[in-house]
XYZ file of N, CA and C in Angstrom:
813
model
N -20.669 -16.683 0.304
C -19.504 -16.446 -0.530
C -19.922 -15.963 -1.916
N -19.143 -15.046 -2.481
C -19.461 -14.581 -3.822
C -19.205 -15.641 -4.864
N -20.108 -15.752 -5.804
C -19.864 -16.594 -6.951
C -18.759 -15.917 -7.758
N -17.990 -16.728 -8.460
C -16.846 -16.197 -9.206
C -17.313 -15.220 -10.276
N -16.662 -14.048 -10.311
C -17.032 -13.032 -11.284
C -15.749 -12.482 -11.928
N -15.909 -11.921 -13.114
C -14.766 -11.355 -13.791
C -15.224 -10.121 -14.539
N -14.243 -9.233 -14.893
C -14.624 -8.060 -15.692
C -13.450 -7.621 -16.547
N -13.829 -6.962 -17.656
C -12.802 -6.283 -18.444
C -13.243 -4.809 -18.521
N -12.793 -4.090 -19.526
C -13.090 -2.673 -19.561
C -14.570 -2.348 -19.810
N -15.368 -3.310 -20.276
C -16.720 -2.968 -20.617
C -17.790 -3.968 -20.140
N -17.380 -5.120 -19.682
C -18.356 -6.154 -19.321
C -17.993 -6.792 -17.972
N -18.991 -6.897 -17.108
C -18.841 -7.640 -15.844
C -19.666 -8.937 -15.996
N -19.007 -10.077 -15.781
C -19.656 -11.373 -15.940
C -19.589 -12.218 -14.655
N -20.621 -12.971 -14.442
C -20.605 -14.015 -13.429
C -20.173 -15.277 -14.110
N -18.945 -15.703 -13.866
C -18.359 -16.828 -14.564
C -19.070 -18.138 -14.158
N -19.434 -18.224 -12.847
C -20.095 -19.441 -12.379
C -21.427 -19.654 -13.045
N -22.212 -18.594 -13.155
C -23.528 -18.695 -13.738
C -23.538 -18.477 -15.247
N -22.339 -18.105 -15.792
C -22.225 -17.782 -17.217
C -23.233 -16.718 -17.604
N -23.261 -15.691 -16.752
C -24.271 -14.640 -16.941
C -23.619 -13.271 -17.004
N -24.025 -12.469 -17.991
C -23.513 -11.106 -18.108
C -24.282 -10.232 -17.164
N -23.559 -9.548 -16.234
C -24.221 -8.775 -15.208
C -24.470 -7.317 -15.639
N -23.491 -6.712 -16.279
C -23.666 -5.354 -16.752
C -22.628 -5.011 -17.815
N -22.940 -4.027 -18.609
C -21.989 -3.521 -19.576
C -21.797 -2.051 -19.341
N -20.563 -1.635 -19.227
C -20.187 -0.238 -19.026
C -18.689 -0.185 -18.970
N -18.157 1.022 -19.010
C -16.686 1.188 -18.858
C -16.406 1.195 -17.341
N -16.030 0.036 -16.819
C -15.846 -0.099 -15.358
C -14.480 0.372 -14.941
N -14.433 1.272 -13.972
C -13.181 1.802 -13.451
C -12.575 0.871 -12.436
N -13.426 0.317 -11.535
C -12.880 -0.439 -10.445
C -13.950 -1.318 -9.813
N -13.558 -2.499 -9.366
C -14.385 -3.301 -8.487
C -13.890 -3.138 -7.042
N -14.791 -2.843 -6.151
C -14.393 -2.602 -4.760
C -14.094 -3.933 -4.040
N -13.532 -3.803 -2.858
C -13.464 -4.897 -1.929
C -14.823 -5.186 -1.379
N -15.184 -6.428 -1.034
C -16.552 -6.704 -0.460
C -16.696 -5.972 0.856
N -17.914 -5.387 1.045
C -18.210 -4.712 2.305
C -19.723 -4.823 2.548
N -20.072 -5.357 3.721
C -21.464 -5.481 4.176
C -22.350 -6.176 3.108
N -21.879 -7.289 2.606
C -22.687 -8.104 1.723
C -22.778 -7.638 0.297
N -21.884 -6.749 -0.123
C -21.952 -6.238 -1.494
C -20.560 -5.861 -1.980
N -20.407 -5.864 -3.319
C -19.251 -5.178 -3.938
C -19.800 -4.132 -4.876
N -18.942 -3.189 -5.245
C -19.396 -2.048 -6.036
C -18.535 -1.916 -7.293
N -19.187 -1.673 -8.410
C -18.497 -1.482 -9.691
C -18.613 0.003 -10.037
N -17.489 0.680 -10.001
C -17.475 2.125 -10.283
C -17.328 2.380 -11.793
N -18.032 3.406 -12.261
C -17.827 3.868 -13.616
C -17.873 5.395 -13.652
N -17.761 5.996 -14.820
C -17.563 7.441 -14.903
C -18.669 8.282 -14.289
N -19.926 7.863 -14.377
C -21.016 8.682 -13.930
C -21.794 8.034 -12.790
N -21.170 7.096 -12.053
C -21.884 6.481 -10.968
C -21.270 5.139 -10.583
N -22.103 4.310 -10.002
C -21.631 2.969 -9.598
C -22.810 2.001 -9.473
N -22.457 0.691 -9.534
C -23.444 -0.369 -9.350
C -23.152 -1.043 -8.029
N -24.234 -1.359 -7.318
C -24.134 -2.169 -6.144
C -24.465 -3.608 -6.539
N -23.590 -4.537 -6.212
C -23.729 -5.934 -6.670
C -23.834 -6.824 -5.440
N -24.909 -7.574 -5.326
C -25.044 -8.501 -4.200
C -24.636 -9.880 -4.611
N -24.979 -10.909 -3.861
C -24.544 -12.257 -4.134
C -25.086 -12.785 -5.463
N -26.223 -12.289 -5.858
C -26.855 -12.804 -7.095
C -26.550 -11.986 -8.315
N -26.066 -10.777 -8.141
C -25.776 -9.926 -9.323
C -26.081 -8.466 -9.019
N -26.274 -7.655 -10.034
C -26.533 -6.237 -9.850
C -27.874 -6.016 -9.214
N -27.893 -5.237 -8.135
C -29.142 -4.968 -7.458
C -29.588 -3.513 -7.626
N -28.596 -2.580 -7.707
C -28.984 -1.176 -7.814
C -27.926 -0.411 -8.626
N -28.385 0.672 -9.269
C -27.502 1.557 -10.006
C -27.662 2.942 -9.419
N -26.535 3.648 -9.197
C -26.576 4.983 -8.610
C -25.795 5.936 -9.565
N -26.331 7.089 -9.783
C -25.713 8.099 -10.621
C -24.948 9.100 -9.768
N -23.928 9.692 -10.354
C -23.107 10.654 -9.665
C -22.711 11.803 -10.609
N -22.677 13.063 -10.085
C -22.204 14.168 -10.904
C -20.690 14.107 -11.086
N -20.011 13.269 -10.303
C -18.552 13.188 -10.380
C -18.154 11.767 -10.789
N -16.934 11.674 -11.294
C -16.371 10.380 -11.608
C -16.204 9.568 -10.313
N -16.706 8.371 -10.254
C -16.606 7.503 -9.057
C -15.359 6.630 -9.152
N -14.528 6.715 -8.143
C -13.265 5.982 -8.135
C -13.296 4.732 -7.257
N -14.155 4.762 -6.229
C -14.334 3.586 -5.373
C -15.548 3.807 -4.475
N -16.081 2.711 -3.911
C -17.218 2.785 -3.030
C -17.033 1.772 -1.906
N -17.463 2.097 -0.692
C -17.402 1.194 0.441
C -18.654 1.377 1.321
N -19.206 0.280 1.763
C -20.361 0.348 2.657
C -19.900 0.132 4.108
N -20.320 1.031 5.014
C -19.935 0.943 6.404
C -21.106 1.447 7.284
N -21.513 0.610 8.219
C -22.612 0.950 9.097
C -23.895 1.314 8.296
N -24.099 0.598 7.192
C -25.287 0.840 6.417
C -25.266 2.023 5.476
N -24.124 2.762 5.454
C -23.985 3.912 4.597
C -22.938 3.642 3.517
N -23.265 4.041 2.288
C -22.303 3.892 1.216
C -21.453 5.183 1.081
N -20.147 5.008 1.196
C -19.202 6.124 1.068
C -18.560 6.054 -0.318
N -18.521 7.216 -0.980
C -18.127 7.278 -2.400
C -16.874 8.109 -2.539
N -15.840 7.556 -3.162
C -14.615 8.266 -3.439
C -14.674 8.899 -4.819
N -14.358 10.209 -4.894
C -14.408 10.960 -6.159
C -13.222 11.901 -6.239
N -12.972 12.507 -7.418
C -11.950 13.532 -7.492
C -12.234 14.784 -6.632
N -13.482 14.951 -6.203
C -13.869 16.056 -5.406
C -13.884 15.735 -3.896
N -13.506 14.517 -3.570
C -13.444 14.140 -2.157
C -14.395 12.983 -1.865
N -14.704 12.830 -0.553
C -15.549 11.741 -0.098
C -16.983 12.237 0.148
N -17.929 11.443 -0.352
C -19.346 11.723 -0.167
C -20.053 10.509 0.391
N -21.230 10.698 0.962
C -22.066 9.540 1.322
C -23.312 9.557 0.484
N -23.765 8.366 0.104
C -24.942 8.218 -0.747
C -26.178 8.147 0.109
N -27.074 9.088 -0.094
C -28.392 9.056 0.604
C -29.504 9.070 -0.472
N -30.209 7.941 -0.531
C -31.217 7.766 -1.589
C -30.546 7.971 -2.944
N -30.935 8.991 -3.677
C -30.341 9.224 -5.013
C -29.414 10.405 -5.006
N -28.947 10.826 -3.834
C -28.134 12.051 -3.739
C -26.813 11.820 -3.044
N -25.775 12.442 -3.572
C -24.471 12.441 -2.903
C -24.420 13.597 -1.929
N -24.065 13.292 -0.679
C -24.011 14.330 0.385
C -22.567 14.482 0.824
N -22.093 15.732 0.827
C -20.748 15.976 1.281
C -20.607 15.733 2.801
N -19.467 15.222 3.213
C -19.181 15.042 4.650
C -18.005 15.902 5.069
N -17.732 16.964 4.288
C -16.560 17.790 4.549
C -16.639 18.532 5.887
N -17.873 18.639 6.486
C -17.996 19.279 7.766
C -17.304 18.498 8.879
N -17.108 17.200 8.643
C -16.426 16.345 9.627
C -14.901 16.576 9.611
N -14.374 16.867 8.428
C -12.942 17.072 8.294
C -12.617 17.671 6.918
N -11.695 18.589 6.893
C -11.256 19.169 5.616
C -10.586 18.096 4.751
N -10.075 17.052 5.385
C -9.438 15.961 4.624
C -10.395 15.308 3.603
N -11.698 15.366 3.871
C -12.675 14.730 2.979
C -12.903 15.521 1.720
N -12.248 16.677 1.581
C -12.314 17.452 0.333
C -11.210 17.078 -0.648
N -10.216 16.281 -0.197
C -9.135 15.846 -1.095
C -9.601 14.721 -2.021
N -9.045 14.708 -3.218
C -9.326 13.579 -4.121
C -9.054 12.275 -3.412
N -9.979 11.324 -3.555
C -9.845 10.035 -2.890
C -9.800 8.937 -3.968
N -8.795 8.066 -3.884
C -8.619 7.026 -4.882
C -9.200 5.646 -4.433
N -9.272 5.452 -3.104
C -9.594 4.126 -2.605
C -10.238 4.239 -1.241
N -11.233 3.381 -0.937
C -11.839 3.286 0.392
C -11.909 1.823 0.780
N -11.434 1.465 1.949
C -11.516 0.071 2.405
C -12.011 -0.002 3.822
N -12.826 -1.006 4.094
C -13.328 -1.262 5.425
C -12.242 -1.947 6.245
N -12.088 -1.566 7.519
C -11.067 -2.185 8.360
C -11.416 -3.636 8.642
N -10.422 -4.363 9.084
C -10.579 -5.779 9.376
C -11.683 -6.036 10.434
N -11.719 -5.145 11.452
C -12.734 -5.276 12.497
C -14.039 -4.574 12.160
N -14.093 -3.931 10.984
C -15.277 -3.246 10.485
C -15.718 -2.102 11.432
N -14.732 -1.477 12.105
C -15.053 -0.400 13.009
C -14.612 0.943 12.480
N -14.023 0.975 11.255
C -13.591 2.216 10.651
C -13.322 1.964 9.173
N -13.077 3.052 8.454
C -12.694 2.930 7.056
C -11.386 3.666 6.826
N -10.581 3.151 5.869
C -9.327 3.752 5.483
C -9.497 4.355 4.074
N -9.038 5.577 3.926
C -9.212 6.277 2.637
C -7.854 6.688 2.100
N -7.597 6.352 0.872
C -6.370 6.769 0.144
C -6.631 8.128 -0.490
N -5.966 9.155 0.010
C -6.170 10.509 -0.513
C -4.995 11.012 -1.309
N -5.243 11.958 -2.156
C -4.192 12.591 -2.930
C -3.873 13.937 -2.295
N -3.081 13.866 -1.214
C -2.656 15.111 -0.559
C -2.771 15.086 0.932
N -3.658 14.246 1.493
C -3.869 14.191 2.936
C -3.418 12.852 3.520
N -2.642 12.069 2.748
C -2.144 10.784 3.229
C -3.259 9.782 3.387
N -3.172 8.956 4.410
C -4.220 7.978 4.725
C -5.167 8.649 5.729
N -6.444 8.702 5.340
C -7.496 9.209 6.250
C -8.142 8.042 6.969
N -8.139 8.102 8.285
C -8.756 7.044 9.098
C -10.039 7.644 9.701
N -11.173 7.037 9.328
C -12.494 7.533 9.764
C -13.173 6.455 10.594
N -13.244 6.699 11.910
C -13.938 5.809 12.813
C -14.734 6.623 13.790
N -14.487 6.447 15.074
C -15.150 7.290 16.067
C -14.696 8.757 15.919
N -13.534 8.917 15.374
C -13.010 10.278 15.049
C -12.330 10.198 13.678
N -11.809 11.315 13.225
C -11.123 11.394 11.936
C -9.683 11.838 12.205
N -8.707 11.082 11.679
C -7.313 11.533 11.777
C -6.567 11.071 10.519
N -5.384 11.611 10.335
C -4.580 11.336 9.134
C -3.266 10.693 9.532
N -2.771 9.813 8.671
C -1.407 9.315 8.784
C -0.659 9.869 7.554
N 0.347 10.686 7.805
C 1.010 11.448 6.720
C 2.520 11.252 6.786
N 3.224 12.059 5.975
C 4.665 12.037 5.965
C 5.252 12.382 7.330
N 4.527 13.163 8.117
C 4.997 13.491 9.442
C 5.075 12.244 10.346
N 4.319 11.210 9.986
C 4.330 9.967 10.729
C 5.292 8.940 10.129
N 5.891 9.278 8.979
C 6.800 8.377 8.342
C 6.331 7.848 6.997
N 5.131 8.270 6.541
C 4.641 7.821 5.250
C 5.554 8.357 4.141
N 5.782 7.554 3.106
C 6.685 7.971 2.035
C 6.151 9.224 1.321
N 4.841 9.330 1.175
C 4.231 10.429 0.437
C 2.787 10.584 0.927
N 2.278 11.786 0.794
C 0.858 12.024 1.097
C -0.063 11.801 -0.103
N 0.550 11.430 -1.251
C -0.206 11.083 -2.416
C -0.352 9.557 -2.489
N -1.542 9.086 -2.045
C -1.774 7.667 -1.828
C -2.710 7.142 -2.935
N -2.292 6.038 -3.555
C -3.072 5.471 -4.677
C -3.996 4.318 -4.299
N -3.541 3.522 -3.298
C -4.283 2.313 -2.964
C -3.945 1.879 -1.545
N -4.908 1.209 -0.884
C -4.673 0.689 0.465
C -5.067 -0.766 0.439
N -4.273 -1.622 1.118
C -4.605 -3.004 1.283
C -4.665 -3.351 2.754
N -5.855 -3.774 3.238
C -5.998 -4.171 4.631
C -5.523 -5.614 4.786
N -4.489 -5.814 5.580
C -3.964 -7.172 5.748
C -4.658 -7.891 6.912
N -4.738 -7.255 8.061
C -5.391 -7.847 9.223
C -5.821 -6.751 10.159
N -6.115 -7.111 11.447
C -6.633 -6.101 12.344
C -5.575 -5.132 12.878
N -4.306 -5.339 12.576
C -3.278 -4.432 13.033
C -2.397 -3.856 11.916
N -2.571 -4.337 10.667
C -1.667 -3.950 9.584
C -2.382 -3.602 8.314
N -1.989 -2.467 7.729
C -2.442 -2.127 6.373
C -1.229 -1.745 5.534
N -1.360 -1.859 4.208
C -0.281 -1.512 3.286
C -0.752 -0.349 2.422
N 0.158 0.579 2.175
C -0.216 1.842 1.524
C 0.655 2.057 0.272
N 0.031 2.162 -0.847
C 0.715 2.447 -2.137
C 0.764 3.917 -2.380
N 1.954 4.494 -2.542
C 2.097 5.929 -2.798
C 2.875 6.157 -4.089
N 3.081 7.417 -4.434
C 3.864 7.751 -5.579
C 5.365 7.836 -5.271
N 5.724 7.468 -4.015
C 7.124 7.450 -3.619
C 7.525 6.156 -2.904
N 6.808 5.113 -3.240
C 7.115 3.821 -2.638
C 5.965 3.243 -1.884
N 6.260 2.166 -1.121
C 5.265 1.370 -0.432
C 5.483 1.459 1.062
N 4.384 1.570 1.855
C 4.488 1.617 3.307
C 3.634 0.504 3.913
N 4.094 0.033 5.059
C 3.287 -0.834 5.920
C 3.015 -0.021 7.198
N 1.737 0.072 7.578
C 1.342 0.761 8.791
C 0.858 -0.256 9.780
N 1.432 -0.282 10.974
C 1.027 -1.196 12.018
C 0.418 -0.365 13.157
N -0.772 -0.779 13.589
C -1.475 -0.087 14.670
C -1.192 -0.783 15.973
N -0.625 -0.027 16.915
C -0.343 -0.556 18.252
C -1.002 0.362 19.261
N -2.238 -0.022 19.650
C -3.006 0.827 20.557
C -3.331 2.156 19.878
N -2.943 3.242 20.542
C -3.187 4.578 19.996
C -2.043 5.062 19.131
N -1.028 4.226 18.936
C 0.153 4.606 18.165
C 0.223 3.845 16.841
N 0.917 4.405 15.882
C 1.132 3.727 14.616
C 2.621 3.670 14.342
N 3.048 2.558 13.733
C 4.427 2.374 13.328
C 4.427 2.273 11.783
N 5.182 3.113 11.147
C 5.202 3.182 9.698
C 6.547 2.723 9.195
N 6.587 1.717 8.321
C 7.791 1.234 7.694
C 7.627 1.432 6.192
N 8.747 1.563 5.469
C 8.651 1.818 4.052
C 9.725 1.181 3.219
N 9.457 1.114 1.935
C 10.415 0.626 0.955
C 10.166 1.358 -0.343
N 11.239 1.618 -1.106
C 11.089 2.359 -2.360
C 12.093 1.811 -3.381
N 12.236 2.550 -4.450
C 13.106 2.084 -5.548
C 14.562 1.949 -5.105
N 15.013 2.810 -4.232
C 16.373 2.734 -3.753
C 16.665 1.457 -3.017
N 15.623 0.852 -2.454
C 15.793 -0.391 -1.707
C 15.393 -1.648 -2.539
N 15.102 -1.386 -3.843
C 14.946 -2.547 -4.693
C 13.652 -2.628 -5.496
N 12.619 -1.797 -5.234
C 11.434 -1.829 -6.046
C 11.703 -1.367 -7.457
N 10.901 -1.839 -8.389
C 11.111 -1.461 -9.791
C 10.838 0.022 -10.033
N 9.936 0.592 -9.235
C 9.567 1.989 -9.430
C 9.006 2.518 -8.096
N 8.978 3.835 -7.944
C 8.372 4.439 -6.756
C 6.861 4.605 -6.941
N 6.379 4.528 -8.176
C 4.939 4.710 -8.429
C 4.270 3.396 -8.198
N 3.608 3.222 -7.040
C 3.002 1.966 -6.666
C 1.532 2.004 -6.931
N 1.032 1.040 -7.676
C -0.354 0.997 -8.098
C -1.209 0.065 -7.225
N -0.613 -1.047 -6.780
C -1.376 -2.014 -6.014
C -0.423 -2.938 -5.261
N -0.931 -3.626 -4.253
C -0.137 -4.531 -3.451
C -1.020 -5.702 -3.009
N -0.420 -6.874 -2.908
C -1.127 -8.042 -2.443
C -0.205 -8.825 -1.529
N -0.726 -9.333 -0.421
C 0.039 -10.105 0.542
C -0.370 -11.559 0.433
N 0.551 -12.432 0.086
C 0.259 -13.853 -0.004
C 1.262 -14.586 0.879
N 0.793 -15.086 2.027
C 1.715 -15.695 2.983
C 2.688 -14.697 3.512
N 3.957 -14.951 3.384
C 5.005 -14.041 3.826
C 5.636 -13.262 2.689
N 4.939 -13.252 1.529
C 5.470 -12.552 0.388
C 4.594 -11.331 0.029
N 5.248 -10.232 -0.250
C 4.557 -8.998 -0.631
C 4.721 -8.844 -2.156
N 3.609 -8.854 -2.872
C 3.623 -8.640 -4.308
C 3.236 -7.206 -4.625
N 4.052 -6.500 -5.390
C 3.887 -5.073 -5.602
C 3.681 -4.782 -7.091
N 2.598 -4.124 -7.397
C 2.351 -3.658 -8.780
C 2.809 -2.207 -8.950
N 3.722 -2.001 -9.856
C 4.275 -0.658 -10.113
C 3.995 -0.268 -11.559
N 4.288 0.966 -11.894
C 4.099 1.375 -13.281
C 5.216 0.856 -14.178
N 6.187 0.140 -13.601
C 7.247 -0.494 -14.369
C 7.123 -2.021 -14.322
N 6.070 -2.537 -13.716
C 5.881 -3.981 -13.687
C 5.705 -4.490 -12.251
N 5.663 -5.816 -12.103
C 5.416 -6.435 -10.815
C 6.722 -6.941 -10.190
N 6.846 -6.743 -8.892
C 7.997 -7.291 -8.180
C 7.514 -7.799 -6.825
N 8.380 -8.511 -6.106
C 7.969 -9.062 -4.809
C 9.163 -9.118 -3.866
N 8.834 -9.212 -2.575
C 9.884 -9.306 -1.583
C 9.311 -9.963 -0.333
N 10.151 -10.550 0.536
C 9.639 -11.130 1.799
C 9.253 -10.027 2.789
N 8.187 -10.283 3.552
C 7.708 -9.273 4.512
C 8.768 -8.863 5.480
N 9.640 -9.812 5.892
C 10.608 -9.463 6.929
C 11.685 -8.513 6.422
N 11.712 -8.215 5.125
C 12.647 -7.231 4.608
C 12.466 -5.876 5.299
N 11.230 -5.555 5.676
C 10.965 -4.271 6.317
C 11.423 -4.243 7.770
N 11.783 -5.408 8.322
C 12.252 -5.420 9.707
C 13.665 -4.885 9.816
N 14.373 -4.724 8.706
C 15.712 -4.137 8.733
C 15.610 -2.655 8.964
N 15.939 -2.230 10.204
C 15.790 -0.857 10.574
C 17.027 -0.007 10.277
N 18.080 -0.623 9.757
C 19.329 0.116 9.562
C 19.267 1.012 8.355
N 19.593 2.277 8.524
C 19.699 3.234 7.413
C 21.158 3.476 7.034
N 22.063 2.674 7.598
C 23.470 2.877 7.332
C 23.833 2.609 5.884
N 24.625 3.457 5.300
C 25.119 3.247 3.953
C 26.343 2.340 4.035
N 26.229 1.135 3.485
C 27.290 0.132 3.615
C 27.951 -0.064 2.288
N 29.202 0.418 2.154
C 29.956 0.185 0.939
C 30.663 -1.139 0.980
N 31.164 -1.533 2.146
C 31.966 -2.754 2.239
C 31.810 -3.339 3.633
N 31.504 -4.632 3.655
C 31.442 -5.318 4.928
C 32.499 -6.449 4.907
N 33.276 -6.513 5.962
C 34.387 -7.439 6.031
C 33.985 -8.684 6.815
N 34.116 -9.854 6.226
C 33.785 -11.067 6.921
C 35.006 -11.602 7.694
N 36.180 -11.515 7.085
C 37.369 -12.102 7.698
C 38.632 -11.362 7.289
N 39.568 -11.183 8.246
C 40.835 -10.548 7.925
C 41.955 -11.557 8.281
N 42.888 -11.719 7.350
C 43.927 -12.702 7.507
C 45.298 -12.023 7.271
N 46.184 -12.222 8.235
C 47.528 -11.674 8.065
C 48.559 -12.758 8.193
N 49.382 -12.945 7.159
C 50.395 -13.981 7.135
C 49.851 -15.350 7.492
N 48.619 -15.643 7.020
C 48.036 -16.952 7.280
C 47.262 -17.054 8.602
N 47.245 -16.003 9.389
C 46.600 -16.002 10.684
C 45.326 -15.197 10.629
N 44.192 -15.781 11.096
C 42.921 -15.067 11.118
C 42.930 -14.117 12.313
N 42.653 -12.839 12.044
C 42.696 -11.826 13.101
C 41.293 -11.520 13.632
N 41.245 -11.094 14.877
C 39.993 -10.682 15.496
C 39.631 -9.282 15.042
N 38.645 -9.174 14.164
C 38.311 -7.866 13.572
C 37.459 -6.994 14.495
N 37.079 -7.586 15.685
C 36.322 -6.781 16.624
C 37.186 -5.765 17.393
N 38.470 -6.020 17.372
C 39.435 -5.096 18.049
C 40.078 -4.174 16.986
N 40.573 -3.045 17.515
C 41.382 -2.186 16.655
C 42.663 -2.901 16.321
N 42.942 -3.045 15.031
C 44.111 -3.844 14.632
C 45.386 -2.960 14.549
N 46.390 -3.405 15.285
C 47.671 -2.791 15.212
C 48.673 -3.907 14.882
N 49.161 -3.924 13.662
C 49.952 -5.031 13.171
C 51.461 -4.700 13.283
N 52.220 -5.715 13.605
C 53.663 -5.576 13.616
C 54.161 -5.380 12.151
N 55.371 -4.808 12.027
C 55.879 -4.484 10.705
C 56.033 -5.700 9.810
N 56.252 -6.871 10.454
C 56.497 -8.061 9.635
C 55.197 -8.807 9.235
N 54.034 -8.299 9.726
C 52.743 -8.851 9.347
C 52.166 -8.010 8.212
N 52.887 -8.004 7.138
C 52.519 -7.083 6.056
C 51.808 -7.723 4.892
N 51.429 -8.993 5.050
C 50.610 -9.645 4.001
C 49.181 -9.767 4.559
N 48.295 -8.985 4.025
C 46.935 -8.932 4.541
C 45.937 -9.324 3.474
N 45.039 -10.230 3.846
C 43.941 -10.636 2.964
C 42.626 -10.387 3.733
N 41.579 -10.005 3.006
C 40.278 -9.906 3.635
C 39.227 -10.424 2.687
N 38.115 -10.864 3.303
C 36.983 -11.412 2.528
C 35.768 -10.518 2.649
N 35.384 -9.833 1.556
C 34.182 -8.970 1.625
C 32.903 -9.823 1.393
N 31.799 -9.412 1.999
C 30.562 -10.148 1.833
C 29.431 -9.305 1.195
N 29.617 -8.005 1.120
C 28.576 -7.205 0.471
C 29.175 -5.883 -0.025
N 28.544 -5.379 -1.081
C 28.895 -4.085 -1.613
C 27.657 -3.482 -2.232
N 27.269 -2.330 -1.757
C 26.019 -1.716 -2.309
C 26.101 -0.216 -2.367
N 25.521 0.347 -3.376
C 25.354 1.801 -3.410
C 23.902 2.137 -3.776
N 22.956 1.264 -3.390
C 21.560 1.483 -3.709
C 20.985 2.755 -3.068
N 21.551 3.161 -1.930
C 20.995 4.317 -1.257
C 21.544 5.625 -1.737
N 22.421 5.600 -2.764
C 22.991 6.821 -3.264
C 22.678 6.953 -4.764
N 22.392 8.175 -5.236
C 22.134 8.293 -6.694
C 23.396 8.161 -7.516
N 24.553 8.547 -6.933
C 25.826 8.411 -7.628
C 26.860 7.951 -6.623
N 27.926 7.362 -7.140
C 29.004 6.911 -6.288
C 30.284 7.682 -6.587
N 30.804 8.467 -5.657
C 32.014 9.243 -5.930
C 33.255 8.370 -5.819
N 34.259 8.627 -6.647
C 35.541 7.954 -6.601
C 36.624 9.004 -6.401
N 37.572 8.726 -5.546
C 38.680 9.645 -5.327
C 40.016 8.870 -5.399
C-alpha cells in the first residue's frame, strides 16, 4: 500500500514519512499502475514507487498523464500517445490514427488487460488486444473527453465537455448512459468524477454536485410538463387510466399534480 502522500502546485510530500519527494510544477498525479504512480510536469514526469521518487524522464512535449501497462509506460501529451523506451518517447500512431489526438488521461482497466484513454476528438480510446473507439456514434455526449474513472470490471465513467457518461461493457457490446446540465448538473464542462458507494460526485467548472447512480436508470426521454396523480369530480375519484367522458352535471373537477418540469427545454412557450 502507498504511504500517504500529498501535493500542491510545486511540492510533492510523503505525509507519513514527513519527507519532501520532489519540487516542480506538477500537472497531475496518475492512478497507481504496476507498482508505481506518476507525477507529470511540463517537460516530463517522475516515476514514484512505494518509497518515493525512483526515476525522472524528460519529454519534448507537455506530459498530461502516464500509465504503466505490461511493463511499458504510456505517456499522454498534446501530440497524442507515446510509449517510453529508455530515454526516448516512441510514437505508436502506426497502431491507430486515434493515438495522434491530444490525450488528457490514461487509466489501466480493472482487470489490467487494457488501457482507457481520454482523447480530445476521438472519444474514449480502448487499447487492448485491438484498438477501438467509443464515440458519439455509440451514445457518448461528446468526443472531447477530459477524464476517465474506472469503477469496476464492467463500468467506467467519462467526463466530457458536454456532460458525464457511464459506459458499461457487456461482452462485445457497450451501453452508454449520460447526464448533462439539462438533467441537473451544474455545468456541461466535467473535470472529474468520483464514485463513493451509490453516489456519483461530479467536479464541474461551476463547482461540485452529486446524484444517486440509479438516476441514470431512467431511460425516459419524454418531456413531462404535468403529471396527474388524481382526478376528482363532484367528490368522486375517477379512474384516470380510462378516457374520461363526464356527464354534464359532473362539472366540478379537481386534480392533483405531482410534477412539473421544463429542464429539457431551453425556453417554455406560452399560448
